[in-house]
């Protein structure tokens, strides 16, 4: 029995979450996985009801769960509130901190039928794209101390710091993921100029030698990695990197997919507890119209099955169903190009089709 905290949030969040839960109901019956859902308010809707984007009882529900399925939060109504009250800053960041979600997993998948939407030339991605980025999320230069601007504002300091322990725990996750995929890890650093990267490289090499000699390990400087992502993305399987490099590379890689409605991410902690969410926002321009693409939210449910509930086959089953629905030409408005064979469907219909193909 797995308890899932469901936090749909604002805008398109509730519409796409409904489809993800429909898919989870279908897959859980097929694989005999017992799921129970506890719903809680987060973001703008929580501000309206309780005057805070992250009410205490929402945190309590998350604490009593095995994973958090998150929609998205925010919208024009709450944009002018003070920073700590803003839906994203006041809900997502505290949740990541509270649960020590140190590993951000960002799969970048361009399904073959959608390769025309990719920003790269077709011949570079004949088979689509399938990469997973493991980014360290709670340390590195964004958090290292000291961090300040001098009193006379003539200089500023940030500190890039990584401990061996922090590197080891994310390295294990990346190697374990590679074993379920194409068995290759590319560790990205800047070891030619940064001491923290020298330690990063040494530590990853050691973990590889000790535990994962059956996985291929490659080291790459971050400047080269950003170039290789647009030159030949299919050379990558799992990318393992620190906080700042991961921040930049994951957005670069996301753009390869062409639509925000197709990508999700996972943030997990040492015990495998995780928060799963689409990478896009609340899409206020299309909210409430039943036209949003639910695939990102459905993929976030698949990643929850894979990374927190350890049911890789159920996750793969969902991904295959999505691919088949796309192969049949079904498209929500954001990925509809009007080509022969394409059939436009709404949010609800897309959810139903994916359920049918499971
Ligand atoms: P957005 O991602 O909401 O929308 C950008 C564009 O992508 C819009 O045209 C939107 O219609 C489209 N889009 C996004 N998801 C889609 C989907 N599933 N299907 C079809 N089209 C989709 O970004 P924005 O407009 O910059 O932000 C809107 C609000 O969302 C803001 O309040 C922002 O703070 C918030 N936001 C929240 C999160 C989060 O909760 N993690 C992330 C990003 C933005």
Short mmCIF file of C-alpha atoms and ligand atoms in Angstrom, two decimals:
data_model
loop_
_atom_site.label_atom_id
_atom_site.label_comp_id
_atom_site.label_asym_id
_atom_site.label_seq_id
_atom_site.Cartn_x
_atom_site.Cartn_y
_atom_site.Cartn_z
CA UNK A 1 0.00 0.00 0.00
CA UNK A 2 1.48 3.33 -1.07
CA UNK A 3 0.16 6.68 0.16
CA UNK A 4 0.42 9.50 -2.35
CA UNK A 5 0.03 13.18 -1.45
CA UNK A 6 -1.72 14.83 -4.40
CA UNK A 7 -1.14 18.60 -4.67
CA UNK A 8 -2.80 19.82 -7.91
CA UNK A 9 -2.16 23.54 -7.31
CA UNK A 10 -3.41 26.26 -9.65
CA UNK A 11 -4.25 26.96 -13.31
CA UNK A 12 -4.08 23.82 -15.44
CA UNK A 13 -2.77 21.85 -12.42
CA UNK A 14 -6.13 20.30 -11.41
CA UNK A 15 -7.10 19.48 -15.04
CA UNK A 16 -3.91 17.63 -15.89
CA UNK A 17 -3.70 16.01 -12.44
CA UNK A 18 -7.12 14.44 -13.03
CA UNK A 19 -5.71 12.67 -16.11
CA UNK A 20 -2.58 11.51 -14.26
CA UNK A 21 -4.74 9.95 -11.52
CA UNK A 22 -6.88 8.21 -14.16
CA UNK A 23 -3.73 6.69 -15.65
CA UNK A 24 -2.44 5.71 -12.19
CA UNK A 25 -5.76 3.97 -11.43
CA UNK A 26 -5.46 1.98 -14.66
CA UNK A 27 -1.80 1.03 -14.21
CA UNK A 28 -2.19 0.17 -10.51
CA UNK A 29 -4.90 -2.38 -11.37
CA UNK A 30 -2.75 -3.90 -14.11
CA UNK A 31 0.31 -4.26 -11.86
CA UNK A 32 -1.55 -4.86 -8.62
CA UNK A 33 -0.06 -1.78 -6.94
CA UNK A 34 -2.18 -0.44 -4.07
CA UNK A 35 -2.36 3.35 -4.08
CA UNK A 36 -4.28 5.72 -1.84
CA UNK A 37 -4.46 9.46 -2.50
CA UNK A 38 -4.64 12.33 -0.02
CA UNK A 39 -5.42 15.68 -1.64
CA UNK A 40 -4.05 18.95 -0.27
CA UNK A 41 -4.01 22.62 -1.26
CA UNK A 42 -0.82 24.34 -2.33
CA UNK A 43 0.10 27.62 -4.07
CA UNK A 44 -2.43 30.29 -4.94
CA UNK A 45 -5.47 28.30 -3.92
CA UNK A 46 -3.90 27.77 -0.48
CA UNK A 47 -3.17 31.51 -0.19
CA UNK A 48 -6.83 32.24 -0.92
CA UNK A 49 -8.06 29.74 1.66
CA UNK A 50 -5.40 29.87 4.39
CA UNK A 51 -3.27 32.96 3.64
CA UNK A 52 -0.13 30.86 3.00
CA UNK A 53 1.08 28.97 -0.10
CA UNK A 54 2.14 25.97 1.99
CA UNK A 55 -0.25 25.31 4.90
CA UNK A 56 1.01 23.18 7.80
CA UNK A 57 -1.61 20.49 7.20
CA UNK A 58 -0.41 20.15 3.58
CA UNK A 59 3.12 19.49 4.86
CA UNK A 60 1.70 16.99 7.37
CA UNK A 61 -0.09 15.09 4.58
CA UNK A 62 3.17 15.00 2.59
CA UNK A 63 5.08 13.76 5.66
CA UNK A 64 2.62 10.88 5.99
CA UNK A 65 2.99 9.87 2.33
CA UNK A 66 5.45 7.86 0.24
CA UNK A 67 5.61 10.47 -2.53
CA UNK A 68 4.22 13.85 -3.58
CA UNK A 69 2.50 14.24 -6.93
CA UNK A 70 2.65 17.97 -7.59
CA UNK A 71 0.81 19.98 -10.28
CA UNK A 72 2.02 23.54 -10.63
CA UNK A 73 1.46 26.74 -8.72
CA UNK A 74 1.05 30.45 -9.34
CA UNK A 75 -0.72 32.85 -11.65
CA UNK A 76 -1.37 36.56 -12.25
CA UNK A 77 -3.66 36.84 -9.21
CA UNK A 78 -0.76 36.23 -6.79
CA UNK A 79 2.11 37.83 -8.74
CA UNK A 80 2.36 41.00 -6.66
CA UNK A 81 2.61 39.38 -3.23
CA UNK A 82 5.88 39.64 -1.21
CA UNK A 83 8.48 37.00 -2.29
CA UNK A 84 7.99 34.62 0.66
CA UNK A 85 4.26 34.55 -0.02
CA UNK A 86 4.60 33.92 -3.77
CA UNK A 87 3.22 30.50 -4.68
CA UNK A 88 6.42 29.06 -6.25
CA UNK A 89 8.96 30.52 -3.82
CA UNK A 90 6.71 29.98 -0.79
CA UNK A 91 5.68 26.39 -1.58
CA UNK A 92 8.10 24.53 -3.85
CA UNK A 93 11.39 25.69 -2.33
CA UNK A 94 10.32 25.02 1.28
CA UNK A 95 9.04 21.56 0.28
CA UNK A 96 12.40 20.73 -1.34
CA UNK A 97 14.21 21.94 1.76
CA UNK A 98 11.88 20.28 4.26
CA UNK A 99 12.26 16.85 2.66
CA UNK A 100 15.96 17.30 1.77
CA UNK A 101 15.30 16.54 -1.90
CA UNK A 102 18.94 16.61 -2.97
CA UNK A 103 18.62 14.90 -6.35
CA UNK A 104 16.79 16.49 -9.22
CA UNK A 105 16.08 14.04 -12.01
CA UNK A 106 15.12 15.59 -15.31
CA UNK A 107 14.38 13.12 -18.09
CA UNK A 108 14.44 14.66 -21.57
CA UNK A 109 12.51 12.53 -23.96
CA UNK A 110 11.65 13.47 -27.50
CA UNK A 111 9.23 10.80 -28.66
CA UNK A 112 9.99 9.71 -32.22
CA UNK A 113 6.58 10.82 -33.58
CA UNK A 114 7.27 14.35 -32.25
CA UNK A 115 10.78 14.77 -33.59
CA UNK A 116 9.63 17.58 -35.90
CA UNK A 117 8.93 19.69 -32.80
CA UNK A 118 12.59 19.35 -31.73
CA UNK A 119 14.73 22.40 -32.30
CA UNK A 120 17.49 20.30 -33.91
CA UNK A 121 17.72 19.03 -37.49
CA UNK A 122 15.87 15.77 -38.01
CA UNK A 123 18.95 13.82 -39.04
CA UNK A 124 20.54 14.49 -35.62
CA UNK A 125 17.69 12.80 -33.76
CA UNK A 126 16.42 10.07 -36.08
CA UNK A 127 15.33 7.90 -33.15
CA UNK A 128 14.10 10.74 -30.93
CA UNK A 129 16.01 11.72 -27.77
CA UNK A 130 16.15 9.91 -24.45
CA UNK A 131 18.47 11.41 -21.80
CA UNK A 132 18.17 11.69 -18.02
CA UNK A 133 19.95 14.45 -16.13
CA UNK A 134 20.82 13.89 -12.44
CA UNK A 135 21.45 17.31 -10.93
CA UNK A 136 22.59 17.82 -7.33
CA UNK A 137 20.00 20.23 -5.93
CA UNK A 138 20.83 21.27 -2.38
CA UNK A 139 24.53 22.19 -2.41
CA UNK A 140 27.22 23.73 -4.67
CA UNK A 141 27.57 27.39 -5.50
CA UNK A 142 23.88 28.27 -4.89
CA UNK A 143 24.19 27.41 -1.19
CA UNK A 144 27.95 27.56 -0.32
CA UNK A 145 29.05 30.03 2.39
CA UNK A 146 30.38 32.72 2.49
CA UNK A 147 28.11 34.44 0.03
CA UNK A 148 27.95 38.25 0.06
CA UNK A 149 28.41 41.57 -1.70
CA UNK A 150 31.06 43.76 -0.05
CA UNK A 151 29.85 46.78 1.91
CA UNK A 152 31.19 49.26 -0.67
CA UNK A 153 29.70 47.07 -3.42
CA UNK A 154 33.02 46.77 -5.24
CA UNK A 155 33.16 42.99 -5.18
CA UNK A 156 30.99 39.95 -4.45
CA UNK A 157 31.65 36.39 -3.35
CA UNK A 158 29.94 33.05 -3.94
CA UNK A 159 31.39 29.79 -2.66
CA UNK A 160 31.33 26.58 -4.63
CA UNK A 161 31.61 23.75 -2.15
CA UNK A 162 30.95 20.03 -2.42
CA UNK A 163 31.59 17.36 0.17
CA UNK A 164 32.54 13.81 -0.79
CA UNK A 165 29.35 12.60 0.87
CA UNK A 166 27.18 14.91 -1.26
CA UNK A 167 28.88 13.70 -4.43
CA UNK A 168 28.65 10.03 -3.48
CA UNK A 169 24.90 10.00 -2.83
CA UNK A 170 23.96 11.56 -6.18
CA UNK A 171 26.55 9.44 -8.04
CA UNK A 172 24.94 6.24 -6.72
CA UNK A 173 21.53 7.35 -7.98
CA UNK A 174 22.90 8.14 -11.44
CA UNK A 175 24.75 4.81 -11.77
CA UNK A 176 21.72 2.86 -10.54
CA UNK A 177 19.53 4.65 -13.10
CA UNK A 178 22.00 3.90 -15.89
CA UNK A 179 21.78 0.18 -15.06
CA UNK A 180 18.04 0.33 -15.87
CA UNK A 181 18.74 2.21 -19.11
CA UNK A 182 21.65 2.15 -21.58
CA UNK A 183 24.42 1.65 -19.01
CA UNK A 184 26.31 4.89 -19.56
CA UNK A 185 26.99 7.82 -17.21
CA UNK A 186 28.54 11.09 -18.36
CA UNK A 187 29.76 13.05 -15.34
CA UNK A 188 29.94 16.76 -16.15
CA UNK A 189 32.31 19.12 -14.29
CA UNK A 190 34.91 21.82 -14.82
CA UNK A 191 37.88 19.98 -13.35
CA UNK A 192 40.37 21.93 -15.47
CA UNK A 193 39.76 25.07 -13.35
CA UNK A 194 37.60 24.30 -10.27
CA UNK A 195 38.87 22.44 -7.19
CA UNK A 196 35.33 21.33 -6.29
CA UNK A 197 35.21 19.71 -9.73
CA UNK A 198 38.55 17.94 -9.17
CA UNK A 199 37.06 16.34 -6.04
CA UNK A 200 33.81 15.65 -7.92
CA UNK A 201 35.71 13.79 -10.67
CA UNK A 202 37.90 11.84 -8.21
CA UNK A 203 34.88 10.78 -6.15
CA UNK A 204 32.75 9.72 -9.12
CA UNK A 205 35.69 7.72 -10.50
CA UNK A 206 36.14 5.96 -7.17
CA UNK A 207 32.44 5.08 -6.81
CA UNK A 208 32.50 3.74 -10.35
CA UNK A 209 35.58 1.59 -9.68
CA UNK A 210 34.16 0.22 -6.44
CA UNK A 211 30.54 -0.50 -7.39
CA UNK A 212 29.71 0.02 -11.07
CA UNK A 213 32.46 -1.28 -13.35
CA UNK A 214 29.73 -2.76 -15.57
CA UNK A 215 28.47 0.79 -16.34
CA UNK A 216 30.40 2.92 -18.83
CA UNK A 217 31.69 6.17 -17.25
CA UNK A 218 32.78 9.21 -19.19
CA UNK A 219 33.91 12.60 -17.81
CA UNK A 220 33.16 15.77 -19.73
CA UNK A 221 33.81 19.47 -19.13
CA UNK A 222 30.61 21.49 -18.88
CA UNK A 223 31.43 23.77 -21.82
CA UNK A 224 31.89 20.73 -24.04
CA UNK A 225 28.72 19.09 -22.65
CA UNK A 226 26.60 22.12 -23.57
CA UNK A 227 28.01 21.93 -27.10
CA UNK A 228 27.58 18.16 -27.41
CA UNK A 229 23.92 18.39 -26.31
CA UNK A 230 23.04 20.27 -29.49
CA UNK A 231 25.60 18.53 -31.70
CA UNK A 232 24.84 14.90 -30.92
CA UNK A 233 22.36 14.50 -28.02
CA UNK A 234 22.06 10.75 -28.48
CA UNK A 235 25.63 10.15 -27.27
CA UNK A 236 24.21 10.75 -23.74
CA UNK A 237 22.30 8.30 -21.58
CA UNK A 238 22.58 9.55 -17.96
CA UNK A 239 24.20 12.93 -17.25
CA UNK A 240 25.46 13.38 -13.66
CA UNK A 241 26.32 16.90 -12.55
CA UNK A 242 26.32 19.55 -9.82
CA UNK A 243 23.74 22.20 -9.04
CA UNK A 244 24.68 25.12 -11.28
CA UNK A 245 25.84 23.09 -14.30
CA UNK A 246 22.69 20.96 -14.00
CA UNK A 247 20.48 24.04 -13.83
CA UNK A 248 21.83 25.31 -17.13
CA UNK A 249 22.18 22.01 -18.99
CA UNK A 250 18.70 20.79 -18.01
CA UNK A 251 17.04 23.89 -19.47
CA UNK A 252 19.13 23.58 -22.62
CA UNK A 253 18.13 19.93 -22.93
CA UNK A 254 14.45 20.73 -22.20
CA UNK A 255 14.32 23.03 -25.19
CA UNK A 256 15.19 20.06 -27.40
CA UNK A 257 11.73 18.63 -26.74
CA UNK A 258 9.88 21.58 -28.27
CA UNK A 259 6.94 21.64 -25.83
CA UNK A 260 6.64 22.37 -22.13
CA UNK A 261 3.63 20.07 -21.97
CA UNK A 262 5.82 17.00 -22.51
CA UNK A 263 8.42 17.17 -19.74
CA UNK A 264 8.38 16.30 -16.04
CA UNK A 265 10.94 16.11 -13.27
CA UNK A 266 11.53 14.31 -9.99
CA UNK A 267 13.29 15.55 -6.86
CA UNK A 268 14.16 12.81 -4.40
CA UNK A 269 15.91 12.30 -1.07
CA UNK A 270 18.06 9.57 0.43
CA UNK A 271 15.14 7.36 1.43
CA UNK A 272 13.64 7.48 -2.07
CA UNK A 273 10.84 9.86 -1.08
CA UNK A 274 10.21 12.25 -3.94
CA UNK A 275 8.29 15.17 -5.37
CA UNK A 276 7.13 14.68 -8.95
CA UNK A 277 6.00 17.55 -11.15
CA UNK A 278 5.69 18.84 -14.73
CA UNK A 279 8.48 21.31 -15.59
CA UNK A 280 5.99 23.84 -17.02
CA UNK A 281 3.90 26.26 -15.01
CA UNK A 282 0.18 26.82 -14.54
CA UNK A 283 -0.41 28.06 -18.12
CA UNK A 284 -2.99 30.72 -17.13
CA UNK A 285 -3.60 31.50 -20.83
CA UNK A 286 -5.27 28.11 -21.39
CA UNK A 287 -6.40 27.11 -17.88
CA UNK A 288 -9.97 25.83 -17.48
CA UNK A 289 -10.44 25.15 -21.21
CA UNK A 290 -9.70 21.41 -21.25
CA UNK A 291 -7.01 21.93 -23.92
CA UNK A 292 -3.78 21.62 -21.89
CA UNK A 293 -1.44 18.73 -22.60
CA UNK A 294 -1.64 16.26 -19.68
CA UNK A 295 1.40 14.20 -20.80
CA UNK A 296 3.94 16.00 -18.56
CA UNK A 297 1.77 15.35 -15.50
CA UNK A 298 1.20 11.73 -16.57
CA UNK A 299 4.97 11.31 -17.02
CA UNK A 300 5.53 12.69 -13.53
CA UNK A 301 3.27 9.90 -12.24
CA UNK A 302 5.34 7.39 -14.24
CA UNK A 303 8.56 8.72 -12.67
CA UNK A 304 6.96 8.39 -9.24
CA UNK A 305 6.35 4.72 -9.97
CA UNK A 306 9.95 4.32 -11.16
CA UNK A 307 11.92 6.26 -8.57
CA UNK A 308 9.85 6.17 -5.36
CA UNK A 309 7.63 3.10 -5.74
CA UNK A 310 10.35 1.05 -7.53
CA UNK A 311 8.03 -0.20 -10.24
CA UNK A 312 10.06 0.35 -13.38
CA UNK A 313 7.89 -1.89 -15.55
CA UNK A 314 4.71 0.05 -14.70
CA UNK A 315 6.53 3.32 -15.52
CA UNK A 316 7.79 1.95 -18.83
CA UNK A 317 4.29 0.73 -19.64
CA UNK A 318 2.94 4.30 -19.26
CA UNK A 319 5.76 5.70 -21.43
CA UNK A 320 5.04 3.09 -24.12
CA UNK A 321 1.32 3.92 -24.04
CA UNK A 322 2.13 7.61 -24.55
CA UNK A 323 4.40 6.77 -27.47
CA UNK A 324 1.71 4.62 -29.10
CA UNK A 325 -0.94 7.32 -28.72
CA UNK A 326 1.46 9.79 -30.37
CA UNK A 327 2.27 7.24 -33.08
CA UNK A 328 -1.44 7.01 -33.86
CA UNK A 329 -1.38 10.77 -34.53
CA UNK A 330 -3.29 12.02 -31.47
CA UNK A 331 -2.15 15.51 -30.43
CA UNK A 332 -3.23 18.17 -27.94
CA UNK A 333 -3.20 21.74 -29.31
CA UNK A 334 0.37 22.54 -28.18
CA UNK A 335 1.89 19.67 -30.21
CA UNK A 336 -0.58 19.75 -33.12
CA UNK A 337 1.07 20.80 -36.39
CA UNK A 338 -1.82 20.10 -38.79
CA UNK A 339 0.11 17.46 -40.73
CA UNK A 340 -1.74 14.59 -42.46
CA UNK A 341 -2.67 11.86 -40.02
CA UNK A 342 -2.76 14.13 -36.95
CA UNK A 343 -5.94 14.20 -34.86
CA UNK A 344 -6.51 17.02 -32.39
CA UNK A 345 -7.74 15.93 -28.95
CA UNK A 346 -8.46 17.72 -25.69
CA UNK A 347 -7.00 17.12 -22.21
CA UNK A 348 -9.63 14.60 -21.18
CA UNK A 349 -9.44 12.66 -24.47
CA UNK A 350 -5.65 12.45 -24.29
CA UNK A 351 -5.90 11.01 -20.77
CA UNK A 352 -8.51 8.46 -21.90
CA UNK A 353 -6.42 7.40 -24.91
CA UNK A 354 -3.32 6.79 -22.79
CA UNK A 355 -5.44 4.68 -20.41
CA UNK A 356 -6.77 2.67 -23.37
CA UNK A 357 -3.26 1.90 -24.63
CA UNK A 358 -2.04 0.69 -21.23
P1 LIG B 1 4.00 28.31 -18.20
O1 LIG B 1 4.86 27.11 -18.26
O2 LIG B 1 2.82 28.23 -17.31
O3 LIG B 1 3.47 28.64 -19.68
C1 LIG B 1 4.34 28.97 -20.76
C2 LIG B 1 3.64 28.59 -22.09
O4 LIG B 1 3.62 27.18 -22.21
C3 LIG B 1 2.16 29.06 -22.13
O5 LIG B 1 1.85 29.48 -23.45
C4 LIG B 1 1.40 27.82 -21.77
O6 LIG B 1 0.11 27.78 -22.33
C5 LIG B 1 2.29 26.71 -22.34
N1 LIG B 1 2.15 25.46 -21.58
C6 LIG B 1 2.72 25.16 -20.36
N2 LIG B 1 2.32 23.95 -19.96
C7 LIG B 1 1.49 23.48 -20.91
C8 LIG B 1 0.75 22.28 -21.07
N3 LIG B 1 0.78 21.32 -20.15
N4 LIG B 1 -0.02 22.14 -22.19
C9 LIG B 1 -0.04 23.08 -23.13
N5 LIG B 1 0.64 24.23 -23.05
C10 LIG B 1 1.38 24.43 -21.95
O7 LIG B 1 4.93 29.53 -17.82
P2 LIG B 1 4.54 31.04 -17.44
O8 LIG B 1 3.43 31.52 -18.32
O9 LIG B 1 5.83 31.74 -17.43
O10 LIG B 1 4.05 30.96 -15.94
C11 LIG B 1 2.68 30.95 -15.54
C12 LIG B 1 2.59 30.81 -14.04
O11 LIG B 1 3.13 29.53 -13.65
C13 LIG B 1 3.40 31.85 -13.27
O12 LIG B 1 2.66 32.24 -12.15
C14 LIG B 1 4.66 31.10 -12.84
O13 LIG B 1 5.21 31.62 -11.67
C15 LIG B 1 4.10 29.71 -12.63
N6 LIG B 1 5.12 28.63 -12.74
C16 LIG B 1 5.02 27.62 -11.85
C17 LIG B 1 5.91 26.55 -11.94
C18 LIG B 1 5.78 25.44 -10.95
O14 LIG B 1 4.79 25.35 -10.26
N7 LIG B 1 6.75 24.54 -10.89
C19 LIG B 1 6.88 26.53 -12.95
C20 LIG B 1 6.93 27.56 -13.87
C21 LIG B 1 6.03 28.62 -13.76
#
